[in-house]
Each structure stands twice: as structure tokens, then as C-alpha cells.
Tab-separated table of C-alpha atoms and ligand atoms in Angstrom:
chain	number	residue	atom	x	y	z
A	29	UNK	CA	120.439	127.357	115.067
A	30	UNK	CA	117.531	125.308	113.745
A	31	UNK	CA	118.295	123.729	110.373
A	32	UNK	CA	115.454	121.897	108.667
A	33	UNK	CA	116.256	119.487	105.861
A	34	UNK	CA	113.226	119.016	103.718
A	35	UNK	CA	111.863	118.280	100.284
A	36	UNK	CA	108.557	117.310	98.725
A	37	UNK	CA	110.061	114.320	96.992
A	38	UNK	CA	111.021	111.120	98.733
A	39	UNK	CA	114.477	109.666	98.430
A	40	UNK	CA	116.218	112.954	97.685
A	41	UNK	CA	118.741	112.440	100.503
A	42	UNK	CA	117.212	114.284	103.477
A	43	UNK	CA	118.005	111.633	106.085
A	44	UNK	CA	121.459	110.959	104.623
A	45	UNK	CA	122.357	114.638	104.820
A	46	UNK	CA	120.773	115.105	108.250
A	47	UNK	CA	122.729	112.164	109.646
A	48	UNK	CA	126.099	113.118	108.153
A	49	UNK	CA	125.703	116.751	109.223
A	50	UNK	CA	124.703	115.674	112.726
A	51	UNK	CA	127.717	113.401	113.156
A	52	UNK	CA	130.020	116.043	111.636
A	53	UNK	CA	128.856	118.544	114.277
A	54	UNK	CA	129.265	115.985	117.066
A	55	UNK	CA	132.785	115.184	115.893
A	56	UNK	CA	133.562	118.896	116.092
A	57	UNK	CA	132.586	118.646	119.766
A	58	UNK	CA	129.347	120.497	119.234
A	59	UNK	CA	126.081	119.435	120.901
A	60	UNK	CA	123.382	118.358	118.443
A	61	UNK	CA	119.707	117.601	118.843
A	62	UNK	CA	118.347	115.787	115.801
A	63	UNK	CA	114.616	115.552	115.154
A	64	UNK	CA	113.061	112.869	113.001
A	65	UNK	CA	109.617	114.065	111.920
A	66	UNK	CA	109.210	111.441	109.218
A	67	UNK	CA	106.992	108.439	110.059
A	68	UNK	CA	109.468	106.263	108.144
A	69	UNK	CA	111.933	107.087	110.934
A	70	UNK	CA	115.080	106.550	108.883
A	71	UNK	CA	117.143	108.953	110.987
A	72	UNK	CA	116.007	107.246	114.196
A	73	UNK	CA	116.843	103.842	112.750
A	74	UNK	CA	120.342	104.933	111.743
A	75	UNK	CA	120.937	106.470	115.163
A	76	UNK	CA	119.753	103.216	116.774
A	77	UNK	CA	122.175	101.150	114.679
A	78	UNK	CA	124.928	103.599	115.627
A	79	UNK	CA	124.160	103.254	119.318
A	80	UNK	CA	123.820	99.443	119.177
A	81	UNK	CA	127.148	99.149	117.370
A	82	UNK	CA	128.735	101.302	120.059
A	83	UNK	CA	129.936	104.043	117.720
A	84	UNK	CA	130.758	107.253	119.487
A	85	UNK	CA	129.448	109.843	119.955
A	86	UNK	CA	125.831	108.726	119.714
A	87	UNK	CA	123.372	110.945	117.846
A	88	UNK	CA	120.422	111.929	120.029
A	89	UNK	CA	117.252	111.742	117.934
A	90	UNK	CA	113.892	113.101	119.094
A	91	UNK	CA	110.589	112.264	117.459
A	92	UNK	CA	107.619	114.385	116.451
A	93	UNK	CA	105.766	115.554	119.501
A	94	UNK	CA	103.230	117.998	120.786
A	95	UNK	CA	104.384	121.628	120.975
A	96	UNK	CA	107.141	120.797	118.529
A	97	UNK	CA	108.066	124.427	117.876
A	98	UNK	CA	108.675	125.006	121.574
A	99	UNK	CA	110.837	121.872	121.807
A	100	UNK	CA	112.898	122.923	118.806
A	101	UNK	CA	113.563	126.368	120.251
A	102	UNK	CA	114.563	124.920	123.616
A	103	UNK	CA	117.910	123.351	122.589
A	104	UNK	CA	121.003	125.499	123.133
A	105	UNK	CA	123.246	123.792	120.510
A	106	UNK	CA	122.596	122.947	116.890
A	107	UNK	CA	119.236	121.484	115.937
A	108	UNK	CA	118.838	119.410	112.794
A	109	UNK	CA	115.369	118.438	111.646
A	110	UNK	CA	114.651	115.726	109.081
A	111	UNK	CA	111.137	116.087	107.717
A	112	UNK	CA	109.048	114.345	105.128
A	113	UNK	CA	105.777	115.433	103.593
A	114	UNK	CA	104.100	112.421	105.186
A	115	UNK	CA	103.795	114.599	108.267
A	116	UNK	CA	102.751	117.910	106.775
A	117	UNK	CA	101.561	119.683	109.944
A	118	UNK	CA	104.850	118.956	111.721
A	119	UNK	CA	106.834	119.980	108.662
A	120	UNK	CA	105.065	123.341	108.578
A	121	UNK	CA	105.578	123.773	112.296
A	122	UNK	CA	109.330	123.086	111.964
A	123	UNK	CA	109.715	125.414	108.998
A	124	UNK	CA	107.797	128.063	110.926
A	125	UNK	CA	110.606	128.273	113.530
A	126	UNK	CA	113.563	127.338	111.303
A	127	UNK	CA	116.610	129.543	110.860
A	128	UNK	CA	117.238	127.840	107.570
A	129	UNK	CA	115.787	125.193	105.315
A	130	UNK	CA	118.060	123.033	103.212
A	131	UNK	CA	116.568	121.295	100.189
A	132	UNK	CA	118.434	118.380	98.590
A	133	UNK	CA	117.612	118.290	94.880
A	134	UNK	CA	118.512	115.345	92.658
A	135	UNK	CA	119.602	116.603	89.236
A	136	UNK	CA	116.473	116.133	87.129
A	137	UNK	CA	113.748	118.363	85.757
A	138	UNK	CA	110.942	116.715	87.810
A	139	UNK	CA	112.992	117.355	90.939
A	140	UNK	CA	113.416	121.013	90.018
A	141	UNK	CA	109.649	121.273	89.430
A	142	UNK	CA	108.979	119.626	92.783
A	143	UNK	CA	111.380	122.079	94.424
A	144	UNK	CA	109.485	124.987	92.897
A	145	UNK	CA	106.245	123.601	94.296
A	146	UNK	CA	107.873	123.019	97.653
A	147	UNK	CA	109.059	126.634	97.792
A	148	UNK	CA	105.431	127.728	97.530
A	149	UNK	CA	104.581	125.480	100.470
A	150	UNK	CA	107.425	126.933	102.502
A	151	UNK	CA	106.161	130.418	101.763
A	152	UNK	CA	102.748	129.438	103.111
A	153	UNK	CA	104.276	127.760	106.184
A	154	UNK	CA	106.396	130.745	107.093
A	155	UNK	CA	104.278	133.388	108.676
A	156	UNK	CA	104.930	136.443	110.775
A	157	UNK	CA	108.431	137.589	111.478
A	158	UNK	CA	110.324	134.332	110.873
A	159	UNK	CA	112.284	134.454	107.617
A	160	UNK	CA	114.460	131.358	107.293
A	161	UNK	CA	117.269	131.219	104.804
A	162	UNK	CA	116.255	128.765	102.076
A	163	UNK	CA	119.061	126.847	100.381
A	164	UNK	CA	118.886	124.184	97.680
A	165	UNK	CA	121.776	122.004	96.584
A	166	UNK	CA	122.328	119.137	94.202
A	167	UNK	CA	122.471	115.709	95.791
A	168	UNK	CA	123.344	112.576	93.811
A	169	UNK	CA	125.228	114.564	91.201
A	170	UNK	CA	126.668	112.407	88.448
A	171	UNK	CA	130.395	111.843	88.897
A	172	UNK	CA	130.975	111.810	85.137
A	173	UNK	CA	132.046	115.233	83.900
A	174	UNK	CA	130.363	114.782	80.535
A	175	UNK	CA	126.931	114.545	82.164
A	176	UNK	CA	125.515	118.071	82.287
A	177	UNK	CA	122.342	117.439	84.295
A	178	UNK	CA	123.710	118.830	87.564
A	179	UNK	CA	124.825	122.036	85.825
A	180	UNK	CA	121.395	122.347	84.219
A	181	UNK	CA	119.577	121.697	87.489
A	182	UNK	CA	121.723	124.296	89.273
A	183	UNK	CA	120.977	126.834	86.548
A	184	UNK	CA	117.266	126.079	86.935
A	185	UNK	CA	117.462	126.503	90.730
A	186	UNK	CA	119.118	129.891	90.259
A	187	UNK	CA	116.048	131.086	88.364
A	188	UNK	CA	113.644	130.136	91.173
A	189	UNK	CA	112.570	132.865	93.528
A	190	UNK	CA	112.756	132.427	97.288
A	191	UNK	CA	115.756	130.107	97.265
A	192	UNK	CA	119.529	130.414	97.057
A	193	UNK	CA	121.650	127.808	95.339
A	194	UNK	CA	124.098	126.266	97.793
A	195	UNK	CA	126.972	125.449	95.453
A	196	UNK	CA	128.536	122.454	97.222
A	197	UNK	CA	127.206	119.369	95.483
A	198	UNK	CA	127.099	115.897	96.920
A	199	UNK	CA	127.738	113.238	94.326
A	200	UNK	CA	126.140	109.868	93.680
A	201	UNK	CA	128.396	107.495	95.630
A	202	UNK	CA	127.754	104.019	97.008
A	203	UNK	CA	129.393	104.889	100.316
A	204	UNK	CA	126.437	107.121	101.269
A	205	UNK	CA	124.162	104.091	101.213
A	206	UNK	CA	126.627	101.755	102.847
A	207	UNK	CA	127.643	104.065	105.654
A	208	UNK	CA	124.018	104.856	106.482
A	209	UNK	CA	123.159	101.175	106.857
A	210	UNK	CA	126.109	100.745	109.247
A	211	UNK	CA	125.242	103.711	111.442
A	212	UNK	CA	128.348	105.605	110.388
A	213	UNK	CA	128.957	108.880	108.607
A	214	UNK	CA	130.875	108.640	105.336
A	215	UNK	CA	133.928	110.230	106.965
A	216	UNK	CA	133.972	107.630	109.750
A	217	UNK	CA	133.582	104.675	107.417
A	218	UNK	CA	136.298	105.860	105.057
A	219	UNK	CA	137.966	109.083	106.252
A	220	UNK	CA	139.909	109.922	103.096
A	221	UNK	CA	137.274	109.160	100.499
A	222	UNK	CA	135.788	111.743	98.139
A	223	UNK	CA	132.442	111.635	99.931
A	224	UNK	CA	134.177	112.443	103.236
A	225	UNK	CA	135.823	115.470	101.644
A	226	UNK	CA	132.629	116.680	100.002
A	227	UNK	CA	130.631	116.328	103.242
A	228	UNK	CA	133.320	118.288	105.059
A	229	UNK	CA	133.180	121.084	102.493
A	230	UNK	CA	129.384	120.975	102.534
A	231	UNK	CA	129.160	121.126	106.347
A	232	UNK	CA	131.935	123.720	106.721
A	233	UNK	CA	130.077	126.084	104.399
A	234	UNK	CA	126.937	125.732	106.502
A	235	UNK	CA	128.711	126.017	109.864
A	236	UNK	CA	131.803	128.164	109.199
A	237	UNK	CA	132.301	129.151	112.835
A	238	UNK	CA	132.257	125.549	113.984
A	239	UNK	CA	134.504	124.446	111.103
A	240	UNK	CA	137.110	127.082	111.999
A	241	UNK	CA	136.878	126.739	115.771
A	242	UNK	CA	140.129	125.870	117.514
A	243	UNK	CA	139.686	122.517	119.334
A	244	UNK	CA	139.583	122.767	123.112
A	245	UNK	CA	138.503	126.410	123.265
B	22	ATP	N1	124.634	111.190	97.265
B	22	ATP	C1	124.163	109.944	97.359
B	22	ATP	N2	124.785	108.924	96.709
B	22	ATP	C2	124.317	107.652	96.787
B	22	ATP	N3	123.250	107.285	97.502
B	22	ATP	C3	122.581	108.266	98.176
B	22	ATP	C4	123.000	109.619	98.143
B	22	ATP	N4	122.141	110.343	98.925
B	22	ATP	C5	121.243	109.472	99.404
B	22	ATP	N5	121.507	108.222	98.956
B	22	ATP	C6	120.774	106.976	99.253
B	22	ATP	O1	119.473	107.088	98.703
B	22	ATP	C7	118.513	106.506	99.570
B	22	ATP	C8	117.493	107.585	99.951
B	22	ATP	O2	118.186	108.564	100.712
B	22	ATP	P1	117.526	109.171	102.024
B	22	ATP	O3	116.866	108.104	102.812
B	22	ATP	O4	118.557	109.998	102.675
B	22	ATP	O5	116.448	110.107	101.327
B	22	ATP	P2	115.193	110.824	102.001
B	22	ATP	O6	114.973	112.071	101.248
B	22	ATP	O7	115.397	110.929	103.462
B	22	ATP	O8	114.051	109.772	101.676
B	22	ATP	P3	112.580	109.708	102.302
B	22	ATP	O9	111.804	110.781	101.627
B	22	ATP	O10	112.123	108.349	101.931
B	22	ATP	O11	112.717	109.956	103.768
B	22	ATP	C9	119.286	105.958	100.771
B	22	ATP	O12	119.573	104.598	100.547
B	22	ATP	C10	120.569	106.759	100.746
B	22	ATP	O13	121.655	106.087	101.324
B	23	MG	MG1	114.256	110.237	105.036
């Protein structure tokens, strides 16, 4: 399955989510091909740190290349694609063959507006018979219950056409930043932390068959 993680806005958490999902799949014993289509190459850098530090298993990251769509379709296991708008043609190409697109949305009105605009771009990028599932979720949700912005942003997402709200939020937590800089997923750096649990819930909802698979079969 080809899962593209994308958003118009920078810093919304694409690379963080792509990396943690990729390592989660690897830890489940599932082969993963990750693609970094962003010239900033954050995902590649994290994977390099991971490899240099000797953390196992390594995450194999491929870069943007010619005939991208063909390359993406070639992998038998899970494919995770991290894209930024800095490379628009590649982003459109990836979305054109995606099985699903996951949009991290920080909880603010400008981010909801940007998501709405991005949905229009996805619609233009998707042509022919390919109809990817489009999911948006709240990343960097406030951990304080009294702050209502995440609820409001989720309500706003529900009103947008062409997208489904994915209800498993990821919260604003320092460990996401720290783990990324060390080349580790949040659940490797601190297995019992809240971020580890929320990533597990998040990933299990996206890959239910892999989450429920009996090890060794
Ligand atoms: N839930 C979170 N809590 C705390 N920090 C986060 C969270 N998600 C992402 N971050 C941090 O925010 C910064 C930006 O995240 P990330 O690089 O994943 O975003 P991006 O969408 O890939 O950005 P870009 O558009 O620049 O590629 C990183 O330092 C990352 O660790
Ligand atoms: Mg990024």
C-alpha cells in the first residue's frame, strides 16, 4: 500500500509521522520502503542518523527520481512517502498513484484553510481511475484539556469535502523532536511514554492487519 504524507504547510509534522510510522512497521517485522521527496531531506537525515548510530532495523529511504510512480508501485511491502510542496511535480506524481494520503493538521484556523486549499490540489493531481483515501488528523494537539482548538479544528475538518477526519490525534510533546534528532522513534526512545502509546494507536488504526498479526506467522 502506498501511503503519502503531505500538506501544503511546512512544519506540520509530515517527516515526524513518516519516520515513526516507518519504524513502527519495521518493528512489526514488515518491509518498508520510505521515499523522501522533500529537498530538505529531513527523513533521509533521520534515517542516516539512525544508521550511523547503529539502531536496528534501519529505515531504507529512497529519494525523488525519474519515473517515480513506477518506482513507488514496484515495492511489495508498505510504501511511505514524505512530500513537501517544494517539489510539486513529484508530489502530484506520488498522489497520483497513492492508495491514501494522510494530512497532518496543526490545530489552527490558518492550518485548516491551508488544508482546504491542499484538498483542491489533491483533486487536481488525482486523475483517471485512482481514488486515494484522504485522511486528515490533528498533530501537535494541546495537551491541556481546557484548550478547545483541536476540537474546533476537527469540527472544521469534518465540514470539508473530499477528506475524512482520522480521529487519533498526536499531541504536542517534546519527545517527538528529541527522538527525531536521535534517529529513534518515540516508542524506542521511551517505550512507555504517552507519545509511544498515541503513535501505536495512530499506526494500528492505519494498518489494522499488521497491528493484529500474530508474530512469526
Ligand atoms: N506532535 C509533535 N509534538 C512536538 N513536536 C513535533 C510534533 N510533530 C512534529 N514536531 C516537531 O516539529 C518540527 C517540524 O516537524 P516535521 O519536520 O515533522 O514537519 P514537516 O511537515 O515534515 O516539515 P517540513 O514541511 O519543513 O518538511 C520537528 O522538529 C518535529 O520534531
Ligand atoms: Mg519534512
